[in-house]
Amino acid sequence: MDFTPSEDQLAFREMAEGFALNELRPNAIEWDEAKHFPTDVLAQAGALGLGAIYTRDDVDGSGLGRVDSVMIFEALAKGCPTIAAYISIHNMCCWMIDTYGTEEQRAAWCPKLATMETLASYCLTEPGAGSDASALSTRAVKDGDDYLLTGQKQFISGAGASDVYIVMARTGDAGPGGISAFLVEKDTPGLSFGANERKMGWNAQPTRTVNMDNMRVPAANMLGAEGKGFNIAMSGLNGGRINIAACSLGGAQAALDATVAYMRDRKAFGKALIAMPTLQFRLAEMATKVEVARTILWRAASSLDAKAAEATTLCAMAKQFVTDECFNVANDALQLHGGYGYLSEYGIEKIVRDLRVHQILEGTNEIMRLIVSRSVIAES
């Protein structure tokens, strides 16, 4: 692939970065401290075409590709990784409806999601089924023209604020083949939410349990065919993994840029930190990690655009490598800021806290290594 962005890609990236630096970064620390979810700012993002980046344009999506999207999410995360990550999850949900929904479902939901005046959440993880998602126990029982859903989802981003939930529930026997996907509206009787979780980072987006108690959902709200929910969930996660990696990349780049600026101004032993060779070497290592991360991320995104056979493996590689190395870059940035890096007003410690969870969600990095190892073994 060509690693030189096209004129269109440069324009998308410039637009997203301008939004991030003007609307997200100035408020990011305040939103974090207040646990404020800025839905009004999300609507502004939707007006720029950021709510349905790789959803088809016949339902008001932007119709872009996966390489385009990772460039955009990297740019957004320079302003706030937390908000960029929620926009990523929202985009994944919109894409799932666009890809697997009926024409009626696409027309009903995608245009509203594209504006981000309507928000979406993805509900797969349960208290007893995290990495082993195929073991989920939320049950959907057919009752006439409806399904009755009972169960609980855990760690759901946007829960309580979102308007539609893509819920994976068991309609059949044990295992992945017994899982189906449903579109659930926020005001559905029997749907409730737990308290906003107290978290290390990602404080500017709510994380709650989603509780379903004999919740009646029309059979017409099933997304895709019965028994295909697990496949739908996993296909969504391929894109979700590279998007969340892009959010780590943007956070790391922002931390690196801030560190270079800080070291130009900060003096020790009679000279600027930036002039000290040992610290220059640290910057070189950080910059190299960021650039290598960007390269493997674009490679994985390109494979997803091409629907390549190795796309799932490459997305897992990219998610694991980028989120690990970019967290390390952010942590190094904090160290190079010295005591100031530990103060909230500099914004570095927030980036460290936000990026840490990226090594866990969308499939832990241990699971990413398992996916990659299986591919390696199968090829040998």
CSV table of C-alpha atoms in Angstrom, one decimal:
chain,number,residue,atom,x,y,z
A,1,MET,CA,0.0,0.0,0.0
A,2,ASP,CA,1.0,3.6,-0.4
A,3,PHE,CA,1.9,5.2,2.9
A,4,THR,CA,1.4,8.7,1.6
A,5,PRO,CA,-2.1,10.0,2.4
A,6,SER,CA,-4.2,11.2,-0.5
A,7,GLU,CA,-5.4,14.8,-0.7
A,8,ASP,CA,-8.8,13.7,0.5
A,9,GLN,CA,-7.3,11.8,3.4
A,10,LEU,CA,-5.3,14.8,4.4
A,11,ALA,CA,-8.4,16.9,4.3
A,12,PHE,CA,-10.4,14.4,6.5
A,13,ARG,CA,-7.5,14.3,8.9
A,14,GLU,CA,-7.1,18.1,9.1
A,15,MET,CA,-10.9,18.5,9.7
A,16,ALA,CA,-10.9,15.9,12.5
A,17,GLU,CA,-7.8,17.4,14.1
A,18,GLY,CA,-9.2,20.9,14.0
A,19,PHE,CA,-12.3,19.7,15.7
A,20,ALA,CA,-10.2,17.8,18.3
A,21,LEU,CA,-8.0,20.7,19.1
A,22,ASN,CA,-10.7,23.3,19.1
A,23,GLU,CA,-13.6,21.4,20.7
A,24,LEU,CA,-12.2,18.5,22.6
A,25,ARG,CA,-8.7,19.4,24.0
A,26,PRO,CA,-9.7,22.6,25.8
A,27,ASN,CA,-12.4,20.8,27.7
A,28,ALA,CA,-10.9,17.3,28.1
A,29,ILE,CA,-9.6,17.7,31.7
A,30,GLU,CA,-12.7,19.4,32.9
A,31,TRP,CA,-14.9,16.7,31.4
A,32,ASP,CA,-12.7,14.0,33.0
A,33,GLU,CA,-12.9,15.6,36.4
A,34,ALA,CA,-16.7,16.2,36.3
A,35,LYS,CA,-17.4,12.8,34.6
A,36,HIS,CA,-19.3,14.9,32.0
A,37,PHE,CA,-20.5,13.2,28.7
A,38,PRO,CA,-20.6,16.0,26.2
A,39,THR,CA,-23.5,14.9,24.0
A,40,ASP,CA,-23.8,18.4,22.5
A,41,VAL,CA,-20.2,18.2,21.3
A,42,LEU,CA,-20.9,14.7,19.9
A,43,ALA,CA,-23.7,16.2,17.8
A,44,GLN,CA,-21.2,18.7,16.5
A,45,ALA,CA,-19.0,15.8,15.5
A,46,GLY,CA,-22.0,14.2,13.8
A,47,ALA,CA,-22.6,17.4,11.8
A,48,LEU,CA,-19.0,17.0,10.4
A,49,GLY,CA,-19.8,13.4,9.2
A,50,LEU,CA,-18.0,11.7,12.1
A,51,GLY,CA,-20.9,9.7,13.4
A,52,ALA,CA,-21.0,7.2,10.5
A,53,ILE,CA,-17.6,7.3,8.9
A,54,TYR,CA,-17.6,4.0,7.1
A,55,THR,CA,-21.4,3.6,6.8
A,56,ARG,CA,-22.8,3.7,3.3
A,57,ASP,CA,-23.9,7.1,1.9
A,58,ASP,CA,-27.4,6.0,0.9
A,59,VAL,CA,-28.3,6.2,4.6
A,60,ASP,CA,-26.3,9.4,5.2
A,61,GLY,CA,-23.0,7.8,6.1
A,62,SER,CA,-19.7,9.3,5.0
A,63,GLY,CA,-18.9,6.2,2.9
A,64,LEU,CA,-15.2,6.2,3.8
A,65,GLY,CA,-12.8,3.3,4.2
A,66,ARG,CA,-11.0,1.8,7.2
A,67,VAL,CA,-7.7,3.5,6.4
A,68,ASP,CA,-9.5,6.8,6.3
A,69,SER,CA,-11.2,6.0,9.6
A,70,VAL,CA,-8.0,5.2,11.6
A,71,MET,CA,-6.5,8.5,10.4
A,72,ILE,CA,-9.6,10.3,11.6
A,73,PHE,CA,-9.6,8.5,15.0
A,74,GLU,CA,-6.0,9.2,15.5
A,75,ALA,CA,-6.7,12.9,14.9
A,76,LEU,CA,-9.7,12.9,17.3
A,77,ALA,CA,-7.7,11.3,20.1
A,78,LYS,CA,-5.2,14.1,20.0
A,79,GLY,CA,-7.9,16.1,21.6
A,80,CYS,CA,-9.4,13.5,24.0
A,81,PRO,CA,-8.9,9.7,23.7
A,82,THR,CA,-12.0,9.1,25.8
A,83,ILE,CA,-14.4,10.9,23.4
A,84,ALA,CA,-12.6,9.6,20.3
A,85,ALA,CA,-13.1,6.1,21.7
A,86,TYR,CA,-16.8,6.6,22.3
A,87,ILE,CA,-17.2,7.9,18.7
A,88,SER,CA,-15.4,4.7,17.6
A,89,ILE,CA,-17.9,2.5,19.4
A,90,HIS,CA,-20.8,4.5,18.0
A,91,ASN,CA,-19.4,4.1,14.5
A,92,MET,CA,-19.0,0.4,15.0
A,93,CYS,CA,-22.7,0.1,15.9
A,94,CYS,CA,-23.8,2.2,13.0
A,95,TRP,CA,-21.7,0.0,10.6
A,96,MET,CA,-23.2,-3.2,12.0
A,97,ILE,CA,-26.7,-1.9,11.4
A,98,ASP,CA,-25.7,-0.7,7.9
A,99,THR,CA,-24.0,-4.1,7.1
A,100,TYR,CA,-26.4,-6.6,8.6
A,101,GLY,CA,-29.7,-4.8,9.0
A,102,THR,CA,-32.7,-4.9,6.8
A,103,GLU,CA,-33.4,-2.0,4.6
A,104,GLU,CA,-36.1,-0.9,7.1
A,105,GLN,CA,-33.5,-1.1,10.0
A,106,ARG,CA,-30.9,0.8,7.9
A,107,ALA,CA,-33.4,3.6,7.0
A,108,ALA,CA,-34.8,3.8,10.5
A,109,TRP,CA,-31.5,4.0,12.4
A,110,CYS,CA,-28.4,4.9,10.3
A,111,PRO,CA,-29.4,8.5,9.4
A,112,LYS,CA,-30.1,9.4,13.0
A,113,LEU,CA,-26.9,7.7,14.2
A,114,ALA,CA,-24.9,9.6,11.5
A,115,THR,CA,-25.9,13.0,13.1
A,116,MET,CA,-25.0,11.7,16.6
A,117,GLU,CA,-28.2,13.2,17.9
A,118,THR,CA,-29.1,9.5,18.4
A,119,LEU,CA,-26.3,7.5,20.1
A,120,ALA,CA,-25.5,3.8,20.1
A,121,SER,CA,-23.9,1.3,22.5
A,122,TYR,CA,-22.6,-2.2,21.9
A,123,CYS,CA,-23.6,-4.9,24.4
A,124,LEU,CA,-21.6,-8.1,24.4
A,125,THR,CA,-19.6,-8.5,27.6
A,126,GLU,CA,-21.3,-9.9,30.7
A,127,PRO,CA,-20.2,-10.2,34.3
A,128,GLY,CA,-19.4,-13.9,33.7
A,129,ALA,CA,-18.4,-13.7,30.0
A,130,GLY,CA,-15.7,-11.3,29.0
A,131,SER,CA,-12.9,-12.8,26.9
A,132,ASP,CA,-15.0,-16.0,26.4
A,133,ALA,CA,-17.9,-14.1,24.8
A,134,SER,CA,-19.4,-17.2,23.2
A,135,ALA,CA,-20.3,-18.3,26.8
A,136,LEU,CA,-22.7,-15.4,27.3
A,137,SER,CA,-25.9,-16.2,29.2
A,138,THR,CA,-28.4,-13.4,28.4
A,139,ARG,CA,-31.4,-15.3,27.1
A,140,ALA,CA,-33.9,-14.3,24.3
A,141,VAL,CA,-37.0,-16.5,24.2
A,142,LYS,CA,-39.5,-16.3,21.3
A,143,ASP,CA,-43.0,-15.3,22.3
A,144,GLY,CA,-45.2,-14.8,19.4
A,145,ASP,CA,-43.9,-11.9,17.3
A,146,ASP,CA,-41.5,-10.9,20.0
A,147,TYR,CA,-38.5,-12.1,22.0
A,148,LEU,CA,-38.3,-11.8,25.8
A,149,LEU,CA,-34.7,-10.9,26.8
A,150,THR,CA,-33.4,-11.5,30.3
A,151,GLY,CA,-29.8,-11.0,31.5
A,152,GLN,CA,-27.1,-8.4,32.2
A,153,LYS,CA,-24.3,-6.8,30.2
A,154,GLN,CA,-21.2,-5.3,31.9
A,155,PHE,CA,-18.8,-2.4,31.1
A,156,ILE,CA,-21.1,-0.9,28.5
A,157,SER,CA,-19.8,2.4,27.1
A,158,GLY,CA,-22.5,5.1,26.7
A,159,ALA,CA,-25.0,3.0,28.7
A,160,GLY,CA,-27.9,5.2,30.0
A,161,ALA,CA,-27.1,8.0,27.6
A,162,SER,CA,-27.4,6.0,24.3
A,163,ASP,CA,-30.7,5.6,22.5
A,164,VAL,CA,-30.1,2.2,20.9
A,165,TYR,CA,-28.3,-0.9,22.1
A,166,ILE,CA,-27.0,-3.8,20.0
A,167,VAL,CA,-27.5,-6.7,22.4
A,168,MET,CA,-26.1,-10.2,21.9
A,169,ALA,CA,-28.4,-12.8,23.5
A,170,ARG,CA,-28.8,-16.6,23.4
A,171,THR,CA,-31.7,-17.8,21.2
A,172,GLY,CA,-30.3,-21.3,20.8
A,173,ASP,CA,-28.0,-23.9,22.3
A,174,ALA,CA,-24.6,-23.2,24.0
A,175,GLY,CA,-21.8,-21.9,22.0
A,176,PRO,CA,-21.4,-19.2,19.3
A,177,GLY,CA,-24.0,-20.7,17.0
A,178,GLY,CA,-26.8,-20.1,19.6
A,179,ILE,CA,-26.3,-16.3,19.8
A,180,SER,CA,-28.4,-13.7,18.0
A,181,ALA,CA,-28.2,-9.8,17.9
A,182,PHE,CA,-31.1,-7.4,18.7
A,183,LEU,CA,-31.7,-3.7,18.4
A,184,VAL,CA,-33.1,-2.5,21.7
A,185,GLU,CA,-34.4,1.0,22.2
A,186,LYS,CA,-33.7,2.9,25.4
A,187,ASP,CA,-37.3,3.3,26.6
A,188,THR,CA,-38.1,-0.4,26.2
A,189,PRO,CA,-39.9,-1.7,29.4
A,190,GLY,CA,-37.7,-4.0,31.4
A,191,LEU,CA,-34.5,-2.3,30.4
A,192,SER,CA,-32.5,-0.5,33.2
A,193,PHE,CA,-29.0,0.7,33.9
A,194,GLY,CA,-26.6,0.4,36.8
A,195,ALA,CA,-24.7,3.3,38.4
A,196,ASN,CA,-22.0,5.0,36.4
A,197,GLU,CA,-18.8,3.0,37.2
A,198,ARG,CA,-15.9,4.7,39.0
A,199,LYS,CA,-13.0,4.2,36.7
A,200,MET,CA,-9.3,4.8,36.4
A,201,GLY,CA,-9.8,6.7,33.1
A,202,TRP,CA,-12.4,7.2,30.4
A,203,ASN,CA,-14.3,9.3,32.8
A,204,ALA,CA,-15.9,11.6,30.1
A,205,GLN,CA,-18.1,8.7,28.9
A,206,PRO,CA,-20.4,6.7,31.1
A,207,THR,CA,-19.9,3.0,31.8
A,208,ARG,CA,-22.8,1.1,33.3
A,209,THR,CA,-24.3,-2.3,33.5
A,210,VAL,CA,-27.3,-2.9,31.2
A,211,ASN,CA,-30.0,-4.9,32.9
A,212,MET,CA,-32.8,-6.8,31.0
A,213,ASP,CA,-35.7,-8.2,32.9
A,214,ASN,CA,-38.2,-10.1,30.7
A,215,MET,CA,-37.7,-7.3,28.2
A,216,ARG,CA,-40.1,-7.6,25.2
A,217,VAL,CA,-38.4,-6.9,21.8
A,218,PRO,CA,-40.1,-7.2,18.5
A,219,ALA,CA,-38.7,-10.1,16.3
A,220,ALA,CA,-38.4,-7.4,13.6
A,221,ASN,CA,-35.6,-5.9,15.8
A,222,MET,CA,-33.3,-8.9,15.3
A,223,LEU,CA,-30.2,-7.8,13.5
A,224,GLY,CA,-29.2,-10.3,10.9
A,225,ALA,CA,-30.4,-13.9,10.9
A,226,GLU,CA,-31.1,-15.9,14.1
A,227,GLY,CA,-27.9,-17.6,15.3
A,228,LYS,CA,-25.6,-15.2,13.5
A,229,GLY,CA,-25.1,-12.8,16.4
A,230,PHE,CA,-21.7,-14.0,17.4
A,231,ASN,CA,-20.4,-13.7,13.8
A,232,ILE,CA,-21.9,-10.1,13.6
A,233,ALA,CA,-20.3,-9.2,17.0
A,234,MET,CA,-16.8,-10.5,15.9
A,235,SER,CA,-16.9,-8.8,12.5
A,236,GLY,CA,-17.7,-5.5,14.2
A,237,LEU,CA,-14.8,-6.0,16.6
A,238,ASN,CA,-12.2,-6.3,13.7
A,239,GLY,CA,-12.9,-2.6,12.9
A,240,GLY,CA,-13.4,-1.7,16.6
A,241,ARG,CA,-9.9,-3.0,17.4
A,242,ILE,CA,-8.1,-0.9,14.8
A,243,ASN,CA,-10.2,2.1,15.8
A,244,ILE,CA,-9.3,1.8,19.4
A,245,ALA,CA,-5.7,1.3,18.4
A,246,ALA,CA,-5.9,4.5,16.4
A,247,CYS,CA,-7.2,6.3,19.6
A,248,SER,CA,-4.1,5.0,21.4
A,249,LEU,CA,-1.9,6.3,18.6
A,250,GLY,CA,-3.5,9.7,18.8
A,251,GLY,CA,-3.1,9.9,22.5
A,252,ALA,CA,0.6,8.8,22.3
A,253,GLN,CA,1.3,11.4,19.5
A,254,ALA,CA,-0.3,14.1,21.6
A,255,ALA,CA,1.9,13.1,24.6
A,256,LEU,CA,5.0,13.0,22.5
A,257,ASP,CA,4.3,16.4,21.0
A,258,ALA,CA,3.7,17.9,24.5
A,259,THR,CA,6.9,16.3,25.8
A,260,VAL,CA,9.1,17.8,23.0
A,261,ALA,CA,7.6,21.3,23.7
A,262,TYR,CA,8.1,20.8,27.5
A,263,MET,CA,11.8,19.7,27.0
A,264,ARG,CA,12.5,22.8,24.9
A,265,ASP,CA,11.4,25.1,27.8
A,266,ARG,CA,12.6,23.1,30.8
A,267,LYS,CA,16.2,23.6,31.9
A,268,ALA,CA,18.4,21.5,34.2
A,269,PHE,CA,22.1,21.7,35.0
A,270,GLY,CA,22.3,24.9,32.9
A,271,LYS,CA,20.8,23.7,29.6
A,272,ALA,CA,17.5,22.7,28.1
A,273,LEU,CA,16.4,19.1,28.5
A,274,ILE,CA,16.1,18.8,24.8
A,275,ALA,CA,19.8,19.3,24.4
A,276,MET,CA,20.7,16.3,26.6
A,277,PRO,CA,21.7,13.3,24.4
A,278,THR,CA,20.4,10.7,26.8
A,279,LEU,CA,17.0,12.3,26.7
A,280,GLN,CA,17.2,12.8,23.0
A,281,PHE,CA,17.6,9.0,22.7
A,282,ARG,CA,14.4,8.6,24.7
A,283,LEU,CA,12.5,10.8,22.3
A,284,ALA,CA,13.9,8.9,19.4
A,285,GLU,CA,12.6,5.6,20.9
A,286,MET,CA,9.2,7.1,21.5
A,287,ALA,CA,9.0,8.6,18.0
A,288,THR,CA,10.0,5.3,16.5
A,289,LYS,CA,7.4,3.4,18.4
A,290,VAL,CA,4.7,5.8,17.3
A,291,GLU,CA,5.7,5.5,13.6
A,292,VAL,CA,5.9,1.7,13.7
A,293,ALA,CA,2.5,1.6,15.4
A,294,ARG,CA,1.1,3.9,12.7
A,295,THR,CA,2.5,1.6,10.0
A,296,ILE,CA,1.1,-1.7,11.3
A,297,LEU,CA,-2.2,0.1,11.9
A,298,TRP,CA,-2.5,1.3,8.3
A,299,ARG,CA,-1.5,-2.2,7.1
A,300,ALA,CA,-4.3,-3.8,9.2
A,301,ALA,CA,-6.9,-1.2,8.1
A,302,SER,CA,-5.9,-1.7,4.4
A,303,SER,CA,-6.4,-5.5,4.8
A,304,LEU,CA,-9.9,-4.8,6.2
A,305,ASP,CA,-10.7,-2.5,3.3
A,306,ALA,CA,-9.6,-5.3,0.9
A,307,LYS,CA,-11.5,-8.0,2.8
A,308,ALA,CA,-8.3,-9.9,2.9
A,309,ALA,CA,-8.2,-13.4,4.4
A,310,GLU,CA,-5.6,-12.3,7.0
A,311,ALA,CA,-7.5,-9.2,8.1
A,312,THR,CA,-8.6,-10.7,11.4
A,313,THR,CA,-5.1,-11.6,12.3
A,314,LEU,CA,-3.6,-8.3,11.2
A,315,CYS,CA,-6.3,-6.4,13.2
A,316,ALA,CA,-5.4,-8.4,16.3
A,317,MET,CA,-1.7,-7.8,15.7
A,318,ALA,CA,-2.3,-4.1,15.3
A,319,LYS,CA,-4.6,-3.8,18.3
A,320,GLN,CA,-2.1,-5.6,20.6
A,321,PHE,CA,1.0,-3.9,19.4
A,322,VAL,CA,-0.3,-0.3,19.0
A,323,THR,CA,-2.2,-0.2,22.4
A,324,ASP,CA,0.8,-1.7,24.2
A,325,GLU,CA,3.5,0.5,22.7
A,326,CYS,CA,1.4,3.7,22.7
A,327,PHE,CA,0.7,3.2,26.4
A,328,ASN,CA,4.4,2.9,26.9
A,329,VAL,CA,5.0,6.1,25.0
A,330,ALA,CA,2.5,8.0,27.1
A,331,ASN,CA,4.0,6.6,30.2
A,332,ASP,CA,7.5,7.7,29.1
A,333,ALA,CA,6.1,11.1,28.3
A,334,LEU,CA,4.9,11.4,31.9
A,335,GLN,CA,8.3,10.4,33.2
A,336,LEU,CA,10.1,13.0,31.0
A,337,HIS,CA,7.8,15.7,32.4
A,338,GLY,CA,9.0,14.8,35.9
A,339,GLY,CA,6.7,15.9,38.7
A,340,TYR,CA,4.7,18.1,36.3
A,341,GLY,CA,3.6,15.0,34.4
A,342,TYR,CA,1.9,13.8,37.5
A,343,LEU,CA,-0.2,17.0,37.7
A,344,SER,CA,-3.6,16.9,36.1
A,345,GLU,CA,-3.3,20.4,34.5
A,346,TYR,CA,-0.6,19.2,32.1
A,347,GLY,CA,-3.0,16.5,30.6
A,348,ILE,CA,-0.3,13.8,30.4
A,349,GLU,CA,-1.5,11.7,33.4
A,350,LYS,CA,-5.0,11.7,31.8
A,351,ILE,CA,-3.7,10.3,28.6
A,352,VAL,CA,-1.9,7.6,30.5
A,353,ARG,CA,-5.1,6.7,32.4
A,354,ASP,CA,-7.2,6.7,29.3
A,355,LEU,CA,-4.8,4.6,27.2
A,356,ARG,CA,-4.4,1.9,29.8
A,357,VAL,CA,-7.9,0.5,29.2
A,358,HIS,CA,-7.3,0.2,25.5
A,359,GLN,CA,-5.1,-2.8,26.3
A,360,ILE,CA,-8.2,-4.5,27.8
A,361,LEU,CA,-11.3,-3.6,25.8
A,362,GLU,CA,-12.3,-4.8,22.3
A,363,GLY,CA,-10.6,-8.1,23.3
A,364,THR,CA,-7.8,-8.1,25.8
A,365,ASN,CA,-4.3,-8.1,24.4
A,366,GLU,CA,-3.8,-11.6,25.7
A,367,ILE,CA,-6.7,-12.7,23.5
A,368,MET,CA,-5.1,-10.8,20.6
A,369,ARG,CA,-2.0,-12.9,21.1
A,370,LEU,CA,-4.1,-16.0,21.1
A,371,ILE,CA,-5.7,-15.0,17.8
A,372,VAL,CA,-2.3,-14.4,16.3
A,373,SER,CA,-0.8,-17.6,17.6
A,374,ARG,CA,-3.6,-19.7,16.2
A,375,SER,CA,-3.0,-18.1,12.8
A,376,VAL,CA,0.7,-18.8,13.0
A,377,ILE,CA,0.2,-22.4,14.0
A,378,ALA,CA,-2.4,-23.0,11.3
A,379,GLU,CA,0.1,-21.7,8.7
A,380,SER,CA,3.0,-23.8,9.9
